[in-house]
Amino acid sequence: MTNHELKARYETAVQSINDQRNRASAQSYAAGASILAGDTPRTKAWAIWAERFCISFFMLLPSIMLTIYVL
């Protein structure tokens, strides 16, 4: 295999990787945009519930760990 063929294969592989990365970025952007576009009372209620759940869980976690440590 000549250097020219190797260089062509390398450039093709790099282009393929860049295309895959761009597609993944576009999908992530579209997903984020759809979440923002769907800013309904239902999504707001879900976000509030998730926030409260996380706060209560992470406040409860140290007390559980302390209880286990003391036992």
Coordinates of C-alpha atoms in Angstrom, one line a residue, residues 6-69:
L6 CA -2.8 5.3 3.3
K7 CA -3.3 9.0 3.4
A8 CA -6.6 8.7 1.6
R9 CA -7.8 6.0 4.0
Y10 CA -6.8 8.1 7.0
E11 CA -8.6 11.2 5.7
T12 CA -11.7 9.1 5.0
A13 CA -11.6 7.7 8.5
V14 CA -11.1 11.1 10.0
Q15 CA -14.0 12.5 8.0
S16 CA -16.2 9.6 9.1
I17 CA -15.4 10.3 12.7
N18 CA -16.1 14.0 12.3
D19 CA -19.5 13.2 10.6
Q20 CA -20.5 10.9 13.4
R21 CA -19.5 13.5 16.0
N22 CA -21.5 16.2 14.2
R23 CA -24.6 14.0 14.0
A24 CA -24.4 13.2 17.7
S25 CA -24.1 17.0 18.5
A26 CA -27.0 17.7 16.3
Q27 CA -29.1 15.1 18.0
S28 CA -28.2 16.4 21.4
Y29 CA -29.1 20.0 20.3
A30 CA -32.4 18.8 18.9
A31 CA -33.2 17.0 22.1
G32 CA -32.5 20.0 24.2
A33 CA -34.5 22.3 21.9
S34 CA -37.5 19.9 22.1
I35 CA -37.3 20.0 25.9
L36 CA -37.3 23.8 25.8
A37 CA -40.0 23.9 23.2
G38 CA -42.1 21.6 25.3
D39 CA -42.1 24.0 28.3
T40 CA -45.6 23.1 29.5
P41 CA -47.0 23.0 33.0
R42 CA -46.5 19.2 33.0
T43 CA -42.7 19.5 32.3
K44 CA -42.4 22.3 34.9
A45 CA -44.2 20.0 37.4
W46 CA -41.8 17.2 36.6
A47 CA -38.8 19.4 37.0
I48 CA -40.0 20.7 40.4
W49 CA -40.7 17.1 41.5
A50 CA -37.2 15.9 40.4
E51 CA -35.6 18.9 42.1
R52 CA -37.4 18.2 45.4
F53 CA -36.7 14.5 45.2
C54 CA -32.9 15.1 44.7
I55 CA -32.7 17.6 47.5
S56 CA -34.5 15.4 49.9
F57 CA -32.5 12.3 48.9
F58 CA -29.1 14.1 49.3
M59 CA -30.2 15.6 52.6
L60 CA -31.3 12.1 53.8
L61 CA -28.2 10.3 52.6
P62 CA -25.7 11.8 55.2
S63 CA -28.1 10.9 58.0
I64 CA -28.3 7.3 56.7
M65 CA -24.6 7.0 56.4
L66 CA -24.1 8.4 59.9
T67 CA -26.6 5.9 61.3
I68 CA -24.8 3.0 59.6
Y69 CA -21.5 4.4 60.9

